[in-house]
Amino acid sequence: MSEFFAMGGYAWYVWGSYGVTFFCLFAEIFLLLKRSREAKE
Amino acid sequence: MRWFWYASPQTFFPLAGTIARWSGIAAAVLALVGLYIGFFVAPTDAQQGEAYRIIFIHVPAAWMSMFIYVVMAFWAGLGLALNTRLSGMMASALAPTGALFTFIALWTGALWGRPTWGTYWVWGDARLMSELILLFLYFGFMALHAAIEDPRRADRAAGLLALVGVVNVPIIYWSVKWWNTLHQGASVSLTAAPKMAATMLTGMLVMALAFWMYSIAAAMLRVRCIIRERGA
């Protein structure tokens, strides 16, 4: 398991990429749902 | 399909909601499958080790950044030609998602470049520069649109910018061929056999489909906000 997270020594590069990507995508959807609720009012 | 029926924002509104829901579900399922293939099925790369696993998001994000721009320019052009209200709204709905994928392509490219090329960024690489220009084109579109108060005039002005900027997309695509700078050539192209293992290619294509579905969902959610905000 820890071997998996170590990514052969490339942990920062791999998880830095995936982390930022999925954070951005979830943030966009969250903000859109919020904007949608506000627009309804 | 009654296309012109759906050209009206009011009638398109509920349809956009249905499309957003189903493409959102499809995006989640495809992303889970793509991540599973990318991390557990695809083998370690002989040259790049585990660092290559970044390409499962880098390449699809870069494709989406260009593709969304073309679709945005298409809607902008349609709006300028036919003066339909929904076209400008669609262009505005796509811009932030396109900018997001451009940023993701640049960010993941930097994190892939560091272990592979030995540097996060090179000024003067044709691929990197043209992709950065794409980001600025998206920002320019959004800034110009936001700066003009009347939404329909904003649609036209920003639409013109989107159309002019579309010349940058083929430049990005062929930059690795035209200028032999640091970024390598295409591993996957429409005209040649892919230069990678079949499982790697499958993982990348599934992630590309996931990003595609995600983009549709995000654009549909945003166009609904825009329709409501403009009181159409």
PDB file of N, CA and C in Angstrom, chain B residues 108-195:
ATOM      1  N   THR B 108      -0.137  19.740 -15.040  1.00  0.00           N
ATOM      2  CA  THR B 108       0.301  18.345 -15.058  1.00  0.00           C
ATOM      3  C   THR B 108       1.503  18.183 -15.989  1.00  0.00           C
ATOM      4  N   GLY B 109       1.572  18.999 -17.041  1.00  0.00           N
ATOM      5  CA  GLY B 109       2.723  18.957 -17.941  1.00  0.00           C
ATOM      6  C   GLY B 109       3.998  19.371 -17.217  1.00  0.00           C
ATOM      7  N   ALA B 110       3.876  20.385 -16.366  1.00  0.00           N
ATOM      8  CA  ALA B 110       5.037  20.840 -15.598  1.00  0.00           C
ATOM      9  C   ALA B 110       5.502  19.743 -14.634  1.00  0.00           C
ATOM     10  N   LEU B 111       4.527  19.111 -13.952  1.00  0.00           N
ATOM     11  CA  LEU B 111       4.884  18.073 -12.989  1.00  0.00           C
ATOM     12  C   LEU B 111       5.385  16.798 -13.675  1.00  0.00           C
ATOM     13  N   TRP B 112       5.025  16.621 -14.922  1.00  0.00           N
ATOM     14  CA  TRP B 112       5.561  15.490 -15.680  1.00  0.00           C
ATOM     15  C   TRP B 112       6.944  15.858 -16.233  1.00  0.00           C
ATOM     16  N   GLY B 113       7.099  17.096 -16.630  1.00  0.00           N
ATOM     17  CA  GLY B 113       8.348  17.550 -17.238  1.00  0.00           C
ATOM     18  C   GLY B 113       9.527  17.527 -16.278  1.00  0.00           C
ATOM     19  N   ARG B 114       9.253  17.838 -15.017  1.00  0.00           N
ATOM     20  CA  ARG B 114      10.339  17.913 -14.032  1.00  0.00           C
ATOM     21  C   ARG B 114      11.106  16.581 -13.916  1.00  0.00           C
ATOM     22  N   PRO B 115      10.429  15.441 -13.629  1.00  0.00           N
ATOM     23  CA  PRO B 115      11.199  14.191 -13.561  1.00  0.00           C
ATOM     24  C   PRO B 115      11.655  13.675 -14.927  1.00  0.00           C
ATOM     25  N   THR B 116      10.947  14.051 -16.004  1.00  0.00           N
ATOM     26  CA  THR B 116      11.252  13.458 -17.303  1.00  0.00           C
ATOM     27  C   THR B 116      12.252  14.294 -18.096  1.00  0.00           C
ATOM     28  N   TRP B 117      12.042  15.609 -18.120  1.00  0.00           N
ATOM     29  CA  TRP B 117      12.940  16.493 -18.862  1.00  0.00           C
ATOM     30  C   TRP B 117      13.975  17.152 -17.955  1.00  0.00           C
ATOM     31  N   GLY B 118      13.686  17.150 -16.629  1.00  0.00           N
ATOM     32  CA  GLY B 118      14.577  17.817 -15.702  1.00  0.00           C
ATOM     33  C   GLY B 118      14.182  19.262 -15.454  1.00  0.00           C
ATOM     34  N   THR B 119      13.021  19.688 -15.979  1.00  0.00           N
ATOM     35  CA  THR B 119      12.589  21.071 -15.738  1.00  0.00           C
ATOM     36  C   THR B 119      11.063  21.155 -15.747  1.00  0.00           C
ATOM     37  N   TYR B 120      10.528  22.071 -14.879  1.00  0.00           N
ATOM     38  CA  TYR B 120       9.080  22.257 -14.851  1.00  0.00           C
ATOM     39  C   TYR B 120       8.579  23.001 -16.086  1.00  0.00           C
ATOM     40  N   TRP B 121       9.400  23.899 -16.565  1.00  0.00           N
ATOM     41  CA  TRP B 121       8.922  24.812 -17.613  1.00  0.00           C
ATOM     42  C   TRP B 121      10.092  25.289 -18.462  1.00  0.00           C
ATOM     43  N   VAL B 122       9.881  25.441 -19.752  1.00  0.00           N
ATOM     44  CA  VAL B 122      10.887  26.079 -20.607  1.00  0.00           C
ATOM     45  C   VAL B 122      10.223  27.190 -21.383  1.00  0.00           C
ATOM     46  N   TRP B 123      10.778  28.385 -21.273  1.00  0.00           N
ATOM     47  CA  TRP B 123      10.299  29.463 -22.125  1.00  0.00           C
ATOM     48  C   TRP B 123      10.826  29.188 -23.519  1.00  0.00           C
ATOM     49  N   GLY B 124       9.979  29.343 -24.498  1.00  0.00           N
ATOM     50  CA  GLY B 124      10.466  29.187 -25.859  1.00  0.00           C
ATOM     51  C   GLY B 124      10.136  27.853 -26.485  1.00  0.00           C
ATOM     52  N   ASP B 125       9.571  26.907 -25.697  1.00  0.00           N
ATOM     53  CA  ASP B 125       9.100  25.679 -26.339  1.00  0.00           C
ATOM     54  C   ASP B 125       7.780  25.977 -27.045  1.00  0.00           C
ATOM     55  N   ALA B 126       7.682  25.579 -28.296  1.00  0.00           N
ATOM     56  CA  ALA B 126       6.526  25.971 -29.116  1.00  0.00           C
ATOM     57  C   ALA B 126       5.212  25.437 -28.542  1.00  0.00           C
ATOM     58  N   ARG B 127       5.194  24.194 -28.089  1.00  0.00           N
ATOM     59  CA  ARG B 127       3.977  23.589 -27.559  1.00  0.00           C
ATOM     60  C   ARG B 127       3.560  24.288 -26.264  1.00  0.00           C
ATOM     61  N   LEU B 128       4.529  24.519 -25.386  1.00  0.00           N
ATOM     62  CA  LEU B 128       4.217  25.144 -24.105  1.00  0.00           C
ATOM     63  C   LEU B 128       3.724  26.583 -24.293  1.00  0.00           C
ATOM     64  N   MET B 129       4.392  27.307 -25.202  1.00  0.00           N
ATOM     65  CA  MET B 129       4.015  28.703 -25.431  1.00  0.00           C
ATOM     66  C   MET B 129       2.616  28.815 -26.039  1.00  0.00           C
ATOM     67  N   SER B 130       2.314  27.974 -27.044  1.00  0.00           N
ATOM     68  CA  SER B 130       1.011  28.089 -27.700  1.00  0.00           C
ATOM     69  C   SER B 130      -0.114  27.661 -26.754  1.00  0.00           C
ATOM     70  N   GLU B 131       0.167  26.710 -25.850  1.00  0.00           N
ATOM     71  CA  GLU B 131      -0.840  26.301 -24.868  1.00  0.00           C
ATOM     72  C   GLU B 131      -1.056  27.422 -23.840  1.00  0.00           C
ATOM     73  N   LEU B 132       0.032  28.126 -23.486  1.00  0.00           N
ATOM     74  CA  LEU B 132      -0.103  29.265 -22.570  1.00  0.00           C
ATOM     75  C   LEU B 132      -0.918  30.380 -23.232  1.00  0.00           C
ATOM     76  N   ILE B 133      -0.692  30.588 -24.523  1.00  0.00           N
ATOM     77  CA  ILE B 133      -1.480  31.589 -25.255  1.00  0.00           C
ATOM     78  C   ILE B 133      -2.960  31.200 -25.240  1.00  0.00           C
ATOM     79  N   LEU B 134      -3.235  29.889 -25.340  1.00  0.00           N
ATOM     80  CA  LEU B 134      -4.622  29.416 -25.287  1.00  0.00           C
ATOM     81  C   LEU B 134      -5.266  29.827 -23.966  1.00  0.00           C
ATOM     82  N   LEU B 135      -4.510  29.670 -22.864  1.00  0.00           N
ATOM     83  CA  LEU B 135      -5.039  30.072 -21.559  1.00  0.00           C
ATOM     84  C   LEU B 135      -5.378  31.560 -21.551  1.00  0.00           C
ATOM     85  N   PHE B 136      -4.477  32.375 -22.137  1.00  0.00           N
ATOM     86  CA  PHE B 136      -4.717  33.817 -22.179  1.00  0.00           C
ATOM     87  C   PHE B 136      -5.895  34.161 -23.089  1.00  0.00           C
ATOM     88  N   LEU B 137      -6.107  33.371 -24.143  1.00  0.00           N
ATOM     89  CA  LEU B 137      -7.269  33.601 -25.014  1.00  0.00           C
ATOM     90  C   LEU B 137      -8.571  33.356 -24.253  1.00  0.00           C
ATOM     91  N   TYR B 138      -8.592  32.278 -23.456  1.00  0.00           N
ATOM     92  CA  TYR B 138      -9.778  32.022 -22.632  1.00  0.00           C
ATOM     93  C   TYR B 138      -9.995  33.177 -21.640  1.00  0.00           C
ATOM     94  N   PHE B 139      -8.901  33.596 -20.971  1.00  0.00           N
ATOM     95  CA  PHE B 139      -9.014  34.710 -20.018  1.00  0.00           C
ATOM     96  C   PHE B 139      -9.478  35.974 -20.725  1.00  0.00           C
ATOM     97  N   GLY B 140      -8.916  36.216 -21.923  1.00  0.00           N
ATOM     98  CA  GLY B 140      -9.295  37.404 -22.694  1.00  0.00           C
ATOM     99  C   GLY B 140     -10.777  37.387 -23.037  1.00  0.00           C
ATOM    100  N   PHE B 141     -11.268  36.221 -23.457  1.00  0.00           N
ATOM    101  CA  PHE B 141     -12.690  36.063 -23.783  1.00  0.00           C
ATOM    102  C   PHE B 141     -13.552  36.402 -22.563  1.00  0.00           C
ATOM    103  N   MET B 142     -13.196  35.824 -21.416  1.00  0.00           N
ATOM    104  CA  MET B 142     -14.016  36.032 -20.212  1.00  0.00           C
ATOM    105  C   MET B 142     -13.927  37.476 -19.723  1.00  0.00           C
ATOM    106  N   ALA B 143     -12.723  38.061 -19.783  1.00  0.00           N
ATOM    107  CA  ALA B 143     -12.547  39.435 -19.310  1.00  0.00           C
ATOM    108  C   ALA B 143     -13.313  40.411 -20.200  1.00  0.00           C
ATOM    109  N   LEU B 144     -13.204  40.220 -21.519  1.00  0.00           N
ATOM    110  CA  LEU B 144     -13.897  41.099 -22.446  1.00  0.00           C
ATOM    111  C   LEU B 144     -15.410  40.990 -22.254  1.00  0.00           C
ATOM    112  N   HIS B 145     -15.893  39.757 -22.090  1.00  0.00           N
ATOM    113  CA  HIS B 145     -17.325  39.542 -21.899  1.00  0.00           C
ATOM    114  C   HIS B 145     -17.799  40.233 -20.618  1.00  0.00           C
ATOM    115  N   ALA B 146     -16.989  40.114 -19.567  1.00  0.00           N
ATOM    116  CA  ALA B 146     -17.363  40.695 -18.274  1.00  0.00           C
ATOM    117  C   ALA B 146     -17.306  42.220 -18.302  1.00  0.00           C
ATOM    118  N   ALA B 147     -16.474  42.776 -19.213  1.00  0.00           N
ATOM    119  CA  ALA B 147     -16.273  44.226 -19.226  1.00  0.00           C
ATOM    120  C   ALA B 147     -17.411  44.972 -19.910  1.00  0.00           C
ATOM    121  N   ILE B 148     -18.202  44.266 -20.717  1.00  0.00           N
ATOM    122  CA  ILE B 148     -19.287  44.924 -21.464  1.00  0.00           C
ATOM    123  C   ILE B 148     -20.618  44.615 -20.784  1.00  0.00           C
ATOM    124  N   GLU B 149     -21.351  45.669 -20.483  1.00  0.00           N
ATOM    125  CA  GLU B 149     -22.532  45.497 -19.646  1.00  0.00           C
ATOM    126  C   GLU B 149     -23.685  44.793 -20.368  1.00  0.00           C
ATOM    127  N   ASP B 150     -23.966  45.242 -21.600  1.00  0.00           N
ATOM    128  CA  ASP B 150     -25.056  44.626 -22.359  1.00  0.00           C
ATOM    129  C   ASP B 150     -24.634  43.230 -22.812  1.00  0.00           C
ATOM    130  N   PRO B 151     -25.308  42.174 -22.314  1.00  0.00           N
ATOM    131  CA  PRO B 151     -24.840  40.806 -22.604  1.00  0.00           C
ATOM    132  C   PRO B 151     -24.786  40.464 -24.086  1.00  0.00           C
ATOM    133  N   ARG B 152     -25.696  41.033 -24.873  1.00  0.00           N
ATOM    134  CA  ARG B 152     -25.685  40.657 -26.291  1.00  0.00           C
ATOM    135  C   ARG B 152     -24.554  41.343 -27.037  1.00  0.00           C
ATOM    136  N   ARG B 153     -24.211  42.562 -26.619  1.00  0.00           N
ATOM    137  CA  ARG B 153     -23.032  43.212 -27.213  1.00  0.00           C
ATOM    138  C   ARG B 153     -21.768  42.495 -26.754  1.00  0.00           C
ATOM    139  N   ALA B 154     -21.762  42.058 -25.483  1.00  0.00           N
ATOM    140  CA  ALA B 154     -20.622  41.311 -24.950  1.00  0.00           C
ATOM    141  C   ALA B 154     -20.435  40.001 -25.720  1.00  0.00           C
ATOM    142  N   ASP B 155     -21.558  39.336 -26.018  1.00  0.00           N
ATOM    143  CA  ASP B 155     -21.499  38.100 -26.811  1.00  0.00           C
ATOM    144  C   ASP B 155     -20.798  38.330 -28.141  1.00  0.00           C
ATOM    145  N   ARG B 156     -21.158  39.450 -28.799  1.00  0.00           N
ATOM    146  CA  ARG B 156     -20.602  39.710 -30.128  1.00  0.00           C
ATOM    147  C   ARG B 156     -19.118  40.060 -30.066  1.00  0.00           C
ATOM    148  N   ALA B 157     -18.751  40.929 -29.114  1.00  0.00           N
ATOM    149  CA  ALA B 157     -17.344  41.344 -29.019  1.00  0.00           C
ATOM    150  C   ALA B 157     -16.453  40.166 -28.621  1.00  0.00           C
ATOM    151  N   ALA B 158     -16.871  39.441 -27.562  1.00  0.00           N
ATOM    152  CA  ALA B 158     -16.070  38.302 -27.117  1.00  0.00           C
ATOM    153  C   ALA B 158     -16.082  37.201 -28.163  1.00  0.00           C
ATOM    154  N   GLY B 159     -17.214  37.072 -28.881  1.00  0.00           N
ATOM    155  CA  GLY B 159     -17.314  36.062 -29.934  1.00  0.00           C
ATOM    156  C   GLY B 159     -16.314  36.302 -31.051  1.00  0.00           C
ATOM    157  N   LEU B 160     -16.135  37.578 -31.367  1.00  0.00           N
ATOM    158  CA  LEU B 160     -15.159  37.930 -32.406  1.00  0.00           C
ATOM    159  C   LEU B 160     -13.747  37.544 -31.959  1.00  0.00           C
ATOM    160  N   LEU B 161     -13.448  37.823 -30.691  1.00  0.00           N
ATOM    161  CA  LEU B 161     -12.134  37.446 -30.131  1.00  0.00           C
ATOM    162  C   LEU B 161     -11.942  35.929 -30.198  1.00  0.00           C
ATOM    163  N   ALA B 162     -13.006  35.183 -29.830  1.00  0.00           N
ATOM    164  CA  ALA B 162     -12.927  33.719 -29.860  1.00  0.00           C
ATOM    165  C   ALA B 162     -12.634  33.229 -31.271  1.00  0.00           C
ATOM    166  N   LEU B 163     -13.286  33.856 -32.258  1.00  0.00           N
ATOM    167  CA  LEU B 163     -13.094  33.431 -33.651  1.00  0.00           C
ATOM    168  C   LEU B 163     -11.675  33.716 -34.133  1.00  0.00           C
ATOM    169  N   VAL B 164     -11.169  34.896 -33.800  1.00  0.00           N
ATOM    170  CA  VAL B 164      -9.806  35.241 -34.229  1.00  0.00           C
ATOM    171  C   VAL B 164      -8.802  34.284 -33.582  1.00  0.00           C
ATOM    172  N   GLY B 165      -9.038  33.980 -32.307  1.00  0.00           N
ATOM    173  CA  GLY B 165      -8.091  33.153 -31.552  1.00  0.00           C
ATOM    174  C   GLY B 165      -8.043  31.704 -31.983  1.00  0.00           C
ATOM    175  N   VAL B 166      -9.024  31.278 -32.775  1.00  0.00           N
ATOM    176  CA  VAL B 166      -9.086  29.862 -33.141  1.00  0.00           C
ATOM    177  C   VAL B 166      -7.875  29.451 -33.991  1.00  0.00           C
ATOM    178  N   VAL B 167      -7.197  30.397 -34.622  1.00  0.00           N
ATOM    179  CA  VAL B 167      -5.988  30.056 -35.391  1.00  0.00           C
ATOM    180  C   VAL B 167      -4.914  29.435 -34.497  1.00  0.00           C
ATOM    181  N   ASN B 168      -4.985  29.732 -33.194  1.00  0.00           N
ATOM    182  CA  ASN B 168      -3.980  29.191 -32.271  1.00  0.00           C
ATOM    183  C   ASN B 168      -4.102  27.682 -32.102  1.00  0.00           C
ATOM    184  N   VAL B 169      -5.319  27.130 -32.308  1.00  0.00           N
ATOM    185  CA  VAL B 169      -5.523  25.699 -32.041  1.00  0.00           C
ATOM    186  C   VAL B 169      -4.702  24.800 -32.983  1.00  0.00           C
ATOM    187  N   PRO B 170      -4.771  25.002 -34.322  1.00  0.00           N
ATOM    188  CA  PRO B 170      -3.874  24.190 -35.166  1.00  0.00           C
ATOM    189  C   PRO B 170      -2.403  24.438 -34.874  1.00  0.00           C
ATOM    190  N   ILE B 171      -2.072  25.653 -34.421  1.00  0.00           N
ATOM    191  CA  ILE B 171      -0.662  25.920 -34.077  1.00  0.00           C
ATOM    192  C   ILE B 171      -0.236  25.026 -32.904  1.00  0.00           C
ATOM    193  N   ILE B 172      -1.118  24.911 -31.864  1.00  0.00           N
ATOM    194  CA  ILE B 172      -0.800  24.024 -30.743  1.00  0.00           C
ATOM    195  C   ILE B 172      -0.645  22.593 -31.245  1.00  0.00           C
ATOM    196  N   TYR B 173      -1.626  22.183 -32.058  1.00  0.00           N
ATOM    197  CA  TYR B 173      -1.677  20.783 -32.486  1.00  0.00           C
ATOM    198  C   TYR B 173      -0.420  20.386 -33.254  1.00  0.00           C
ATOM    199  N   TRP B 174      -0.003  21.225 -34.195  1.00  0.00           N
ATOM    200  CA  TRP B 174       1.135  20.865 -35.032  1.00  0.00           C
ATOM    201  C   TRP B 174       2.457  21.469 -34.547  1.00  0.00           C
ATOM    202  N   SER B 175       2.416  22.173 -33.417  1.00  0.00           N
ATOM    203  CA  SER B 175       3.637  22.847 -32.943  1.00  0.00           C
ATOM    204  C   SER B 175       4.800  21.883 -32.790  1.00  0.00           C
ATOM    205  N   VAL B 176       4.506  20.650 -32.324  1.00  0.00           N
ATOM    206  CA  VAL B 176       5.614  19.709 -32.108  1.00  0.00           C
ATOM    207  C   VAL B 176       6.224  19.242 -33.428  1.00  0.00           C
ATOM    208  N   LYS B 177       5.463  19.416 -34.524  1.00  0.00           N
ATOM    209  CA  LYS B 177       5.997  19.038 -35.838  1.00  0.00           C
ATOM    210  C   LYS B 177       6.740  20.205 -36.466  1.00  0.00           C
ATOM    211  N   TRP B 178       6.127  21.400 -36.341  1.00  0.00           N
ATOM    212  CA  TRP B 178       6.672  22.573 -37.025  1.00  0.00           C
ATOM    213  C   TRP B 178       7.944  23.088 -36.379  1.00  0.00           C
ATOM    214  N   TRP B 179       7.966  23.070 -35.042  1.00  0.00           N
ATOM    215  CA  TRP B 179       9.165  23.514 -34.331  1.00  0.00           C
ATOM    216  C   TRP B 179       9.672  22.333 -33.536  1.00  0.00           C
ATOM    217  N   ASN B 180      10.893  21.966 -33.765  1.00  0.00           N
ATOM    218  CA  ASN B 180      11.411  20.797 -33.074  1.00  0.00           C
ATOM    219  C   ASN B 180      12.009  21.196 -31.732  1.00  0.00           C
ATOM    220  N   THR B 181      11.150  21.725 -30.831  1.00  0.00           N
ATOM    221  CA  THR B 181      11.646  22.122 -29.510  1.00  0.00           C
ATOM    222  C   THR B 181      11.459  20.971 -28.524  1.00  0.00           C
ATOM    223  N   LEU B 182      11.459  21.265 -27.228  1.00  0.00           N
ATOM    224  CA  LEU B 182      11.562  20.214 -26.219  1.00  0.00           C
ATOM    225  C   LEU B 182      10.394  19.225 -26.180  1.00  0.00           C
ATOM    226  N   HIS B 183       9.161  19.717 -26.294  1.00  0.00           N
ATOM    227  CA  HIS B 183       8.002  18.831 -26.160  1.00  0.00           C
ATOM    228  C   HIS B 183       8.021  17.779 -27.264  1.00  0.00           C
ATOM    229  N   GLN B 184       7.839  16.516 -26.877  1.00  0.00           N
ATOM    230  CA  GLN B 184       7.941  15.454 -27.881  1.00  0.00           C
ATOM    231  C   GLN B 184       6.739  15.423 -28.813  1.00  0.00           C
ATOM    232  N   GLY B 185       6.862  14.647 -29.892  1.00  0.00           N
ATOM    233  CA  GLY B 185       5.781  14.516 -30.867  1.00  0.00           C
ATOM    234  C   GLY B 185       4.614  13.754 -30.295  1.00  0.00           C
ATOM    235  N   ALA B 186       3.539  13.658 -31.083  1.00  0.00           N
ATOM    236  CA  ALA B 186       2.323  12.997 -30.621  1.00  0.00           C
ATOM    237  C   ALA B 186       2.564  11.499 -30.453  1.00  0.00           C
ATOM    238  N   SER B 187       2.094  10.946 -29.298  1.00  0.00           N
ATOM    239  CA  SER B 187       2.142   9.497 -29.097  1.00  0.00           C
ATOM    240  C   SER B 187       0.917   8.845 -29.709  1.00  0.00           C
ATOM    241  N   VAL B 188      -0.157   9.654 -29.834  1.00  0.00           N
ATOM    242  CA  VAL B 188      -1.392   9.155 -30.413  1.00  0.00           C
ATOM    243  C   VAL B 188      -1.822  10.154 -31.471  1.00  0.00           C
ATOM    244  N   SER B 189      -2.025   9.709 -32.692  1.00  0.00           N
ATOM    245  CA  SER B 189      -2.528  10.627 -33.713  1.00  0.00           C
ATOM    246  C   SER B 189      -3.539   9.887 -34.571  1.00  0.00           C
ATOM    247  N   LEU B 190      -4.257  10.655 -35.353  1.00  0.00           N
ATOM    248  CA  LEU B 190      -5.307  10.057 -36.172  1.00  0.00           C
ATOM    249  C   LEU B 190      -4.733   9.283 -37.352  1.00  0.00           C
ATOM    250  N   THR B 191      -3.468   9.558 -37.692  1.00  0.00           N
ATOM    251  CA  THR B 191      -2.941   9.012 -38.941  1.00  0.00           C
ATOM    252  C   THR B 191      -1.934   7.879 -38.741  1.00  0.00           C
ATOM    253  N   ALA B 192      -1.468   7.644 -37.497  1.00  0.00           N
ATOM    254  CA  ALA B 192      -0.450   6.612 -37.304  1.00  0.00           C
ATOM    255  C   ALA B 192      -0.826   5.713 -36.138  1.00  0.00           C
ATOM    256  N   ALA B 193      -0.252   4.518 -36.096  1.00  0.00           N
ATOM    257  CA  ALA B 193      -0.498   3.606 -34.984  1.00  0.00           C
ATOM    258  C   ALA B 193       0.068   4.221 -33.708  1.00  0.00           C
ATOM    259  N   PRO B 194      -0.666   4.105 -32.567  1.00  0.00           N
ATOM    260  CA  PRO B 194      -0.176   4.701 -31.319  1.00  0.00           C
ATOM    261  C   PRO B 194       1.131   4.069 -30.863  1.00  0.00           C
ATOM    262  N   LYS B 195       2.013   4.917 -30.303  1.00  0.00           N
ATOM    263  CA  LYS B 195       3.328   4.447 -29.878  1.00  0.00           C
ATOM    264  C   LYS B 195       3.314   4.101 -28.385  1.00  0.00           C
TER     265      LYS B 195
END
